[in-house]
Coordinates of C-alpha atoms in Angstrom, one line a residue:
M147 CA 53.0 67.6 -53.4
E148 CA 51.5 67.4 -56.9
S149 CA 50.1 63.9 -57.5
K150 CA 51.6 61.6 -60.1
E151 CA 49.8 59.8 -62.9
F152 CA 50.2 56.1 -62.8
G153 CA 52.7 54.8 -65.4
D154 CA 53.6 58.4 -66.3
T155 CA 57.0 57.4 -67.7
K156 CA 58.5 56.4 -71.0
E157 CA 57.9 52.8 -70.1
K158 CA 54.2 53.4 -70.3
V159 CA 54.4 53.8 -74.1
H160 CA 57.3 51.6 -74.9
T161 CA 57.7 47.9 -74.5
H162 CA 60.1 45.3 -75.8
D163 CA 60.2 45.2 -79.6
S164 CA 60.3 41.4 -79.7
D165 CA 57.1 41.3 -77.6
L166 CA 55.3 43.8 -79.9
E167 CA 56.4 42.0 -83.0
S168 CA 55.2 38.7 -81.6
L169 CA 51.9 40.2 -80.7
K170 CA 51.5 41.7 -84.2
Q171 CA 52.2 38.3 -85.8
G172 CA 49.5 36.6 -83.6
G173 CA 52.1 34.7 -81.7
N174 CA 52.8 34.6 -78.0
P175 CA 55.5 37.0 -76.5
I176 CA 58.7 35.6 -75.2
D177 CA 60.0 36.5 -71.7
E178 CA 63.5 37.8 -72.4
A179 CA 64.7 37.0 -68.9
T180 CA 63.9 33.3 -69.2
G181 CA 63.7 32.7 -73.0
E182 CA 60.3 31.0 -72.4
V183 CA 56.9 31.9 -73.8
K184 CA 55.0 34.1 -71.3
L185 CA 51.7 33.0 -69.8
V186 CA 48.9 33.9 -72.2
R187 CA 45.8 35.9 -71.2
Q188 CA 43.0 33.5 -72.0
L189 CA 40.6 34.0 -69.1
K190 CA 37.5 36.0 -70.1
N191 CA 35.4 38.3 -67.9
R192 CA 32.8 35.5 -67.2
H193 CA 35.7 33.1 -66.3
I194 CA 37.2 35.6 -63.8
A195 CA 33.7 36.2 -62.4
M196 CA 33.1 32.6 -61.7
I197 CA 36.6 31.9 -60.5
S198 CA 36.1 34.5 -57.9
I199 CA 32.8 33.1 -56.8
G200 CA 34.2 29.5 -56.9
G201 CA 36.8 30.6 -54.4
V202 CA 34.1 32.0 -52.1
I203 CA 31.8 29.0 -52.1
G204 CA 34.0 26.4 -50.6
T205 CA 33.2 22.6 -50.7
E206 CA 36.1 21.0 -48.9
I207 CA 34.5 18.3 -46.7
T208 CA 37.3 16.9 -44.7
E209 CA 37.0 17.2 -41.0
T210 CA 38.8 20.4 -40.1
I211 CA 40.0 22.2 -43.3
D212 CA 37.7 24.7 -45.0
E213 CA 34.3 22.9 -45.0
G214 CA 32.5 25.4 -47.2
L215 CA 28.8 26.4 -47.3
F216 CA 27.3 23.0 -48.2
L217 CA 28.6 21.0 -45.2
G218 CA 30.7 23.2 -43.0
T219 CA 27.5 24.9 -41.8
A220 CA 26.6 21.7 -40.1
T221 CA 29.5 22.0 -37.7
S222 CA 28.9 25.7 -37.3
L223 CA 25.3 25.3 -36.5
K224 CA 26.0 22.4 -34.0
N225 CA 28.7 24.4 -32.2
G226 CA 27.5 28.0 -32.3
G227 CA 23.9 28.2 -33.4
P228 CA 22.6 30.3 -36.3
I229 CA 24.2 33.6 -35.2
G230 CA 27.6 32.5 -36.5
T231 CA 29.2 35.2 -38.5
S232 CA 32.1 35.5 -41.0
Q233 CA 34.5 38.2 -41.9
L234 CA 36.1 39.6 -45.0
L235 CA 39.8 40.1 -44.2
L236 CA 41.7 41.3 -47.2
H237 CA 39.8 41.1 -50.5
I238 CA 39.8 44.9 -51.2
S239 CA 43.5 45.1 -50.3
L240 CA 44.5 42.4 -52.7
G241 CA 42.0 43.7 -55.4
E242 CA 43.6 47.1 -55.4
M243 CA 47.1 45.8 -56.0
I244 CA 46.2 43.1 -58.5
A245 CA 43.9 45.3 -60.6
Y246 CA 46.8 47.7 -61.0
L247 CA 49.5 45.0 -61.5
P248 CA 47.9 41.8 -62.8
I249 CA 51.2 39.9 -63.2
P250 CA 52.0 36.2 -63.2
G251 CA 52.6 35.0 -59.6
G252 CA 50.1 37.5 -58.2
H253 CA 50.7 38.3 -54.5
I254 CA 53.8 36.2 -54.4
K255 CA 55.6 38.6 -56.9
L256 CA 54.0 41.7 -55.3
A257 CA 55.4 40.7 -51.9
E258 CA 58.9 40.7 -53.4
R259 CA 58.3 44.1 -55.1
F260 CA 56.8 46.0 -52.2
V261 CA 58.2 44.2 -49.1
N262 CA 61.3 42.0 -49.7
P263 CA 62.3 38.7 -51.2
A264 CA 62.1 37.0 -47.8
L265 CA 58.3 37.6 -47.5
S266 CA 57.8 36.5 -51.1
F267 CA 59.7 33.3 -50.3
T268 CA 57.8 32.6 -47.1
M269 CA 54.4 33.5 -48.4
G270 CA 55.0 31.7 -51.7
W271 CA 56.0 28.3 -50.3
N272 CA 53.3 28.6 -47.6
Y273 CA 50.7 29.3 -50.3
W274 CA 51.9 26.5 -52.6
Y275 CA 51.8 24.0 -49.7
N276 CA 48.3 25.1 -48.9
W277 CA 46.9 24.3 -52.4
V278 CA 49.1 21.3 -53.3
I279 CA 47.9 19.5 -50.2
I280 CA 44.2 20.5 -50.5
L281 CA 44.3 19.0 -54.0
P282 CA 44.5 15.3 -53.0
A283 CA 42.1 16.1 -50.1
E284 CA 39.5 17.2 -52.7
L285 CA 40.1 14.1 -54.8
S286 CA 39.5 11.9 -51.7
A287 CA 36.3 13.9 -50.9
A288 CA 35.0 13.2 -54.4
A289 CA 35.5 9.5 -53.9
V290 CA 33.6 9.7 -50.6
L291 CA 30.7 11.5 -52.2
I292 CA 30.4 8.9 -55.0
G293 CA 30.4 6.3 -52.2
L294 CA 26.9 7.3 -51.4
W295 CA 25.8 5.5 -54.6
S296 CA 28.4 2.9 -55.1
D297 CA 30.5 0.3 -53.1
V298 CA 33.3 0.3 -55.7
N299 CA 36.8 0.8 -54.3
P300 CA 37.4 4.6 -53.7
A301 CA 40.7 4.3 -55.5
A302 CA 38.9 3.8 -58.8
W303 CA 36.9 7.1 -58.4
I304 CA 40.0 8.9 -57.2
T305 CA 41.7 7.9 -60.5
I306 CA 38.8 9.0 -62.6
T307 CA 38.6 12.4 -60.9
L308 CA 42.3 12.9 -61.0
V309 CA 42.5 12.2 -64.8
V310 CA 39.7 14.7 -65.4
T311 CA 41.4 17.3 -63.3
V312 CA 44.8 16.9 -64.9
I313 CA 43.3 17.0 -68.5
I314 CA 41.4 20.2 -67.8
N315 CA 44.5 21.9 -66.6
F316 CA 46.8 20.7 -69.4
L317 CA 44.3 22.0 -71.9
G318 CA 45.3 25.5 -70.7
A319 CA 43.9 28.4 -68.8
G320 CA 41.1 28.9 -71.2
A321 CA 39.8 25.3 -70.7
Y322 CA 40.2 25.7 -66.9
G323 CA 38.2 28.9 -67.1
E324 CA 35.4 27.2 -69.1
A325 CA 35.3 24.3 -66.7
E326 CA 35.2 26.6 -63.7
F327 CA 32.4 28.6 -65.3
I328 CA 30.3 25.5 -65.6
F329 CA 31.1 24.1 -62.2
A330 CA 30.6 27.4 -60.4
S331 CA 27.3 27.9 -62.2
I332 CA 26.1 24.6 -60.8
K333 CA 27.1 25.8 -57.4
V334 CA 25.2 29.0 -57.8
I335 CA 22.1 27.3 -59.1
T336 CA 22.2 24.7 -56.3
I337 CA 22.6 27.3 -53.5
V338 CA 19.9 29.6 -54.9
G339 CA 17.5 26.7 -55.2
L340 CA 18.3 25.6 -51.7
I341 CA 17.7 29.1 -50.3
I342 CA 14.3 29.3 -52.1
L343 CA 13.4 25.8 -50.9
G344 CA 14.4 26.8 -47.4
I345 CA 12.2 29.9 -47.4
V346 CA 9.2 27.8 -48.6
L347 CA 9.8 25.1 -46.0
D348 CA 10.2 27.7 -43.2
L349 CA 6.9 29.3 -44.2
G350 CA 5.0 26.0 -44.1
G351 CA 5.3 25.1 -47.8
S352 CA 6.8 21.8 -49.0
Y353 CA 7.5 19.7 -52.1
F354 CA 6.6 16.2 -52.8
C355 CA 7.8 13.6 -55.3
S356 CA 6.2 10.3 -56.0
S357 CA 9.6 8.9 -57.1
V358 CA 13.0 10.3 -57.7
Y359 CA 12.3 10.5 -61.4
D360 CA 9.1 12.6 -61.1
K361 CA 9.1 16.3 -61.7
V362 CA 9.1 18.4 -58.6
A363 CA 5.6 19.8 -57.8
Y364 CA 5.1 22.9 -55.7
I365 CA 2.6 23.3 -52.9
A366 CA 2.1 27.0 -52.6
A367 CA 0.7 27.0 -49.0
G368 CA 1.1 24.5 -46.3
G369 CA 3.1 21.2 -46.3
P370 CA 1.7 17.8 -45.5
N371 CA 1.1 19.0 -41.9
H372 CA 1.0 22.7 -42.7
D373 CA 3.8 23.2 -40.2
R374 CA 5.2 26.7 -40.3
I375 CA 8.6 26.7 -38.6
G376 CA 9.2 30.5 -38.6
F377 CA 11.6 31.5 -35.8
R378 CA 10.7 28.5 -33.6
Y379 CA 14.3 27.2 -33.3
W380 CA 15.6 30.7 -32.4
K381 CA 13.3 30.5 -29.3
H382 CA 13.9 26.9 -28.4
P383 CA 16.7 25.7 -28.1
G384 CA 17.7 29.3 -28.8
P385 CA 20.0 31.3 -31.1
F386 CA 23.2 30.4 -29.3
A387 CA 24.6 27.0 -28.4
Q388 CA 26.4 26.3 -25.2
F389 CA 29.8 25.1 -26.4
D390 CA 30.5 21.6 -25.1
G391 CA 27.8 22.0 -22.4
I392 CA 29.6 25.0 -20.8
P393 CA 26.9 27.1 -19.1
G394 CA 26.3 30.8 -19.2
N395 CA 27.9 33.6 -21.3
K396 CA 31.2 31.7 -21.3
G397 CA 29.7 28.8 -23.2
R398 CA 27.9 31.0 -25.7
F399 CA 31.0 33.1 -26.3
L400 CA 33.1 30.0 -27.0
A401 CA 30.4 28.7 -29.3
W402 CA 30.5 32.0 -31.2
W403 CA 34.3 32.0 -31.4
A404 CA 34.2 28.4 -32.7
V405 CA 32.0 29.6 -35.6
M406 CA 34.1 32.7 -36.2
T407 CA 37.3 30.7 -36.7
Q408 CA 35.6 28.2 -39.0
A409 CA 34.0 31.1 -41.0
A410 CA 37.5 32.7 -41.5
F411 CA 38.8 29.3 -42.9
S412 CA 35.8 29.0 -45.2
F413 CA 36.7 32.2 -47.0
I414 CA 40.2 30.9 -47.9
G415 CA 40.3 30.8 -51.7
T416 CA 39.0 34.3 -52.5
E417 CA 42.6 35.2 -53.4
I418 CA 42.7 32.7 -56.3
V419 CA 41.7 35.6 -58.6
A420 CA 45.1 37.2 -57.9
I421 CA 46.9 34.1 -59.2
A422 CA 44.6 34.0 -62.3
A423 CA 45.2 37.8 -63.0
G424 CA 48.3 37.0 -64.9
E425 CA 46.2 35.1 -67.5
A426 CA 43.2 37.3 -67.5
K427 CA 42.0 39.3 -70.6
N428 CA 41.5 43.0 -70.0
P429 CA 42.5 42.7 -66.3
R430 CA 42.2 46.4 -65.7
R431 CA 38.5 46.2 -66.6
N432 CA 37.5 42.7 -65.5
L433 CA 39.3 42.3 -62.2
P434 CA 37.6 45.3 -60.5
K435 CA 34.2 44.0 -61.6
A436 CA 35.0 40.6 -60.0
I437 CA 36.2 42.3 -56.8
R438 CA 33.1 44.5 -56.5
R439 CA 30.7 41.6 -57.1
V440 CA 32.2 39.3 -54.4
Y441 CA 30.5 41.2 -51.6
I442 CA 27.0 40.7 -53.0
R443 CA 27.7 37.0 -53.5
I444 CA 29.0 36.6 -49.9
C445 CA 25.9 38.4 -48.5
L446 CA 23.5 36.4 -50.7
F447 CA 25.1 33.0 -50.4
Y448 CA 26.8 32.8 -47.0
I449 CA 24.8 35.2 -44.9
L450 CA 21.4 34.6 -46.3
G451 CA 22.1 30.8 -46.6
T452 CA 23.3 30.6 -43.0
I453 CA 20.2 32.5 -41.7
I454 CA 17.9 30.1 -43.6
I455 CA 19.8 27.1 -42.2
G456 CA 19.4 28.5 -38.7
L457 CA 15.7 28.8 -39.2
L458 CA 15.2 25.3 -40.5
V459 CA 17.3 23.1 -38.2
P460 CA 18.0 23.4 -34.5
Y461 CA 21.6 23.1 -33.4
T462 CA 20.5 20.1 -31.3
S463 CA 19.6 18.0 -34.3
R464 CA 21.4 14.6 -34.3
G465 CA 21.9 14.7 -38.0
L466 CA 24.5 17.4 -37.6
D467 CA 26.8 14.8 -35.9
L468 CA 27.1 12.7 -39.0
A469 CA 30.7 12.5 -40.2
D470 CA 30.4 10.3 -43.3
G471 CA 31.5 13.2 -45.6
T472 CA 28.4 12.9 -47.8
A473 CA 25.4 15.3 -48.2
A474 CA 23.6 13.5 -45.4
S475 CA 25.1 15.8 -42.8
S476 CA 24.1 19.0 -44.6
P477 CA 21.5 21.1 -42.7
F478 CA 19.7 21.6 -46.0
V479 CA 19.4 17.8 -46.5
I480 CA 18.2 17.4 -42.8
A481 CA 15.5 20.0 -43.4
I482 CA 14.5 18.3 -46.7
K483 CA 14.2 14.9 -45.0
N484 CA 12.2 16.4 -42.2
A485 CA 9.8 17.7 -44.8
G486 CA 9.4 14.2 -46.3
I487 CA 11.0 15.1 -49.7
K488 CA 12.6 12.1 -51.4
G489 CA 15.3 12.1 -54.1
L490 CA 16.7 15.6 -53.4
P491 CA 19.5 14.5 -51.1
S492 CA 21.0 12.6 -54.0
V493 CA 20.7 15.7 -56.2
I494 CA 22.6 17.7 -53.6
N495 CA 25.2 15.0 -53.3
A496 CA 25.7 15.3 -57.1
A497 CA 26.1 19.0 -56.8
L498 CA 28.7 18.5 -54.1
L499 CA 30.5 16.1 -56.4
T500 CA 30.8 18.8 -59.1
S501 CA 32.0 21.2 -56.5
A502 CA 34.7 18.7 -55.5
W503 CA 35.8 18.5 -59.2
S504 CA 35.7 22.3 -59.4
A505 CA 37.8 22.7 -56.3
A506 CA 40.3 20.0 -57.4
S507 CA 40.8 21.7 -60.7
S508 CA 41.2 25.1 -59.0
D509 CA 43.7 23.6 -56.6
L510 CA 45.9 22.2 -59.3
Y511 CA 45.7 25.5 -61.3
T512 CA 46.5 27.6 -58.3
S513 CA 49.4 25.5 -57.0
S514 CA 51.1 25.3 -60.4
R515 CA 50.9 29.0 -60.9
A516 CA 52.1 29.6 -57.4
L517 CA 55.1 27.5 -58.1
Y518 CA 55.7 29.3 -61.4
G519 CA 55.5 32.6 -59.5
L520 CA 58.1 31.3 -57.0
A521 CA 60.4 30.5 -59.8
K522 CA 59.9 33.9 -61.3
S523 CA 61.0 35.4 -58.0
G524 CA 64.0 33.2 -57.9
N525 CA 62.7 31.2 -54.9
A526 CA 62.2 27.9 -56.8
P527 CA 64.3 26.1 -59.4
R528 CA 64.2 27.8 -62.8
I529 CA 63.0 24.6 -64.5
F530 CA 59.6 25.5 -63.2
L531 CA 59.6 28.5 -65.5
K532 CA 59.5 26.2 -68.6
T533 CA 56.3 26.8 -70.7
S534 CA 54.9 25.3 -73.9
K535 CA 54.4 27.2 -77.1
A536 CA 50.9 28.0 -75.9
G537 CA 52.3 29.6 -72.7
L538 CA 51.4 26.7 -70.4
P539 CA 53.8 26.1 -67.4
W540 CA 53.9 22.4 -68.0
V541 CA 56.8 21.5 -65.7
S542 CA 55.0 23.2 -62.7
L543 CA 51.8 21.4 -63.7
V544 CA 53.5 18.0 -63.9
F545 CA 55.2 18.5 -60.5
C546 CA 52.0 19.6 -58.7
S547 CA 50.0 16.9 -60.3
A548 CA 52.3 14.3 -58.8
F549 CA 51.2 15.4 -55.3
A550 CA 47.6 14.4 -56.2
L551 CA 48.7 10.8 -55.8
L552 CA 48.7 11.4 -52.1
S553 CA 44.9 11.1 -52.3
Y554 CA 45.4 7.3 -52.4
M555 CA 46.6 7.5 -48.9
G556 CA 43.1 8.1 -47.8
V557 CA 42.1 4.6 -48.9
N558 CA 44.2 3.2 -46.1
S559 CA 43.1 4.2 -42.6
G560 CA 46.6 4.5 -41.1
A561 CA 48.1 6.5 -44.0
G562 CA 44.8 8.5 -44.3
K563 CA 45.2 9.7 -40.7
V564 CA 48.7 10.9 -41.4
F565 CA 47.6 12.6 -44.6
G566 CA 44.8 14.2 -42.6
W567 CA 47.3 15.9 -40.3
F568 CA 49.0 17.5 -43.3
A569 CA 45.6 18.6 -44.8
N570 CA 44.4 20.1 -41.5
M571 CA 47.4 22.4 -41.4
T572 CA 46.3 24.1 -44.6
A573 CA 43.6 26.2 -42.8
V574 CA 46.2 28.1 -40.7
A575 CA 48.6 28.2 -43.7
G576 CA 45.9 29.9 -45.7
L577 CA 45.3 32.6 -43.1
L578 CA 49.0 33.2 -42.8
T579 CA 49.1 33.8 -46.6
W580 CA 46.3 36.4 -46.0
F581 CA 48.5 38.0 -43.3
G582 CA 51.4 38.3 -45.8
I583 CA 49.0 39.8 -48.4
S584 CA 47.8 42.4 -45.9
I585 CA 51.4 43.4 -45.0
T586 CA 52.2 43.7 -48.7
Y587 CA 49.3 46.0 -49.2
I588 CA 50.3 48.2 -46.2
R589 CA 53.7 48.7 -47.8
F590 CA 52.1 49.2 -51.2
H591 CA 49.8 51.9 -49.8
K592 CA 52.8 53.6 -48.0
G593 CA 54.8 53.6 -51.3
L594 CA 52.0 55.3 -53.2
K595 CA 51.6 57.9 -50.6
V596 CA 55.4 58.7 -50.3
Q597 CA 55.8 58.8 -54.1
G598 CA 52.8 61.1 -54.5
Y599 CA 50.6 58.9 -56.6
D600 CA 46.8 59.6 -56.5
R601 CA 45.1 56.3 -55.4
S602 CA 41.8 57.5 -56.9
K603 CA 43.3 56.9 -60.3
L604 CA 43.8 53.2 -59.7
P605 CA 41.5 50.8 -61.6
F606 CA 40.1 49.8 -58.2
A607 CA 40.5 51.6 -54.9
S608 CA 38.8 51.6 -51.5
K609 CA 38.3 54.5 -49.1
L610 CA 38.6 52.0 -46.2
Q611 CA 42.4 51.7 -46.7
P612 CA 44.8 51.4 -45.1
Y613 CA 42.6 50.5 -42.1
A614 CA 41.1 47.5 -43.8
A615 CA 44.5 46.0 -44.4
W616 CA 45.6 46.6 -40.8
Y617 CA 42.4 45.0 -39.6
A618 CA 42.9 42.0 -41.9
A619 CA 46.5 41.5 -40.7
I620 CA 45.6 41.7 -37.0
S621 CA 42.6 39.5 -37.4
C622 CA 44.5 36.8 -39.2
V623 CA 47.1 36.6 -36.4
V624 CA 44.4 36.6 -33.7
I625 CA 42.4 33.8 -35.4
C626 CA 45.5 31.7 -36.0
F627 CA 46.7 32.2 -32.4
F628 CA 43.4 31.0 -31.0
S629 CA 42.6 28.4 -33.7
G630 CA 43.4 25.5 -31.4
W631 CA 41.9 26.9 -28.2
Q632 CA 39.7 23.9 -27.7
V633 CA 42.6 21.6 -26.8
F634 CA 43.2 23.8 -23.7
L635 CA 39.7 23.0 -22.2
K636 CA 39.7 20.6 -19.4
G637 CA 39.9 17.0 -20.6
K638 CA 40.1 18.1 -24.3
W639 CA 43.9 17.9 -24.9
A640 CA 44.7 16.3 -28.3
T641 CA 48.3 16.4 -29.5
D642 CA 47.5 16.1 -33.2
I643 CA 45.0 19.0 -33.1
F644 CA 47.6 21.2 -31.2
V645 CA 50.4 20.4 -33.7
T646 CA 48.3 20.9 -36.8
N647 CA 47.0 24.2 -35.6
Y648 CA 50.2 25.7 -34.3
L649 CA 53.1 24.2 -36.3
P650 CA 52.3 26.4 -39.4
L651 CA 52.1 29.4 -37.1
V652 CA 55.6 28.7 -35.8
L653 CA 57.1 27.8 -39.2
F654 CA 56.0 31.0 -40.9
P655 CA 58.4 33.3 -38.9
I656 CA 61.1 30.7 -39.0
L657 CA 61.0 30.6 -42.8
Y658 CA 60.9 34.4 -43.0
T659 CA 63.9 34.8 -40.7
T660 CA 65.9 32.2 -42.5
A661 CA 65.1 33.7 -45.9
R662 CA 66.0 37.2 -44.6
F663 CA 69.3 35.9 -43.3
V664 CA 70.1 34.2 -46.6
T665 CA 69.0 37.0 -49.0
R666 CA 70.3 39.8 -46.7
Q667 CA 67.9 42.2 -48.4
P668 CA 66.1 44.7 -46.2
I669 CA 62.5 45.8 -46.6
V670 CA 62.1 47.9 -49.7
A671 CA 62.0 51.6 -48.8
A672 CA 58.7 53.4 -49.8
E673 CA 60.5 55.9 -52.0
N674 CA 62.3 53.0 -53.9
M675 CA 59.2 50.9 -54.7
D676 CA 58.7 50.2 -58.4
F677 CA 55.2 51.1 -59.7
V678 CA 56.2 51.2 -63.3
T679 CA 57.7 47.9 -64.4
N680 CA 55.3 45.6 -66.3
I681 CA 52.8 48.5 -66.9
A682 CA 53.7 48.8 -70.6
E683 CA 53.3 45.1 -71.2
I684 CA 49.9 45.1 -69.4
E685 CA 48.6 48.0 -71.4
A686 CA 49.9 46.5 -74.7
E687 CA 48.0 43.3 -74.1
M688 CA 44.7 45.0 -73.3

């Protein structure tokens, strides 16, 4: 069969006259289906690059949701030792689809297009729940971080952080992109600095400060006691922890698996770039760049950072047991304190605070665009399609912003515990979204093959497909199924942990089955998949 060229139809060179006229006049095009202004492509290449890295470097610091590189490594190191690994489940699958079709709603709209409306409904609401609940969790985390320096009521700091987050998002996608660029840059500088510092400390070097206001001075060789750590902690107590004191290979395997599941949760957020694709400039050029770079960032930040942590701090360190939510429990901070360096823990806490602001801003942006995408698919009320003259989905933003008020529940211990249950469910919900994205790609790949399209002509394509997508889908299900395995150990039963881990897993198929029954629309046949609609608009805006 002769291969087709992508967009090789009349639609490739023709678009709605009203859209073209609006573009010529310097205005924003109107969506004829809704009568509202379309989302405007304001995100530049550097914005997309930093949004992708911001999603990879997590900072959530609540107890069991994605704990990120800064603090989540404390739990990983304590449970599993420094050999804990992570896995990339679906990034290349999502990247291939979204680089070709960078449309508002991202993977939510793509699921409707290449699978059926039922999966779009299920994945969309699951995804919206994930980010709209993480939003208040991040605001609460920011208040806890500030608590390291001040005894002022956390509600005051929650209010300040909330106002900043809402203002950034109401200024539009361009302002969000600029803010994320700055915040993510701080993350990168902090992590690179910590990795360099970790290498120096491991090799016997150190820093000293006469006060927190002094400039940092380097000692090229030998710390105060010229103690070279090297691989000492990989020999004693060893590279693997014995989970919960369970002896032998069984204990080491359980420790490894505990780290594996947390590592998977820590990568949730890499798909944010798909939601941002609908507002990205030159998406056919910029999105593939962001997708290709994410692997280097993960290897540099997560893998190298985790190796350095494993060298500096033994998994038996008591400091890893701290649960105050500040930088004090970070393995980097523990290593810094052991080296006698003063002042830097507060600097790291400040970096964590900017990370919390960054995450909160991204959470509000993502949840509002997910809700907009649901409305575009007909799975949410049409009122959420309303936009301003600048193309801002203000109704969705207002609605999602209201959920940020849940962060005040954390001020009260009883309400905070209930809210914690909802927040803890977001980890499994995020992995189930990944499962839906993987299934969407498998169908997308099948459609391209059946219709005779040449995948090598796509803006981004991987030779690992479709095996990578199948691996991602199966991995997500396996990790979700065993996510709450610890409650089945003798004497470890906890009803709240069991429910928060397995309720989302049960609700996902229930939502899909219900939506399938209501819509009565079968899975889209491969030969009927639409690879043409929206292409003209995308190319006209490039």
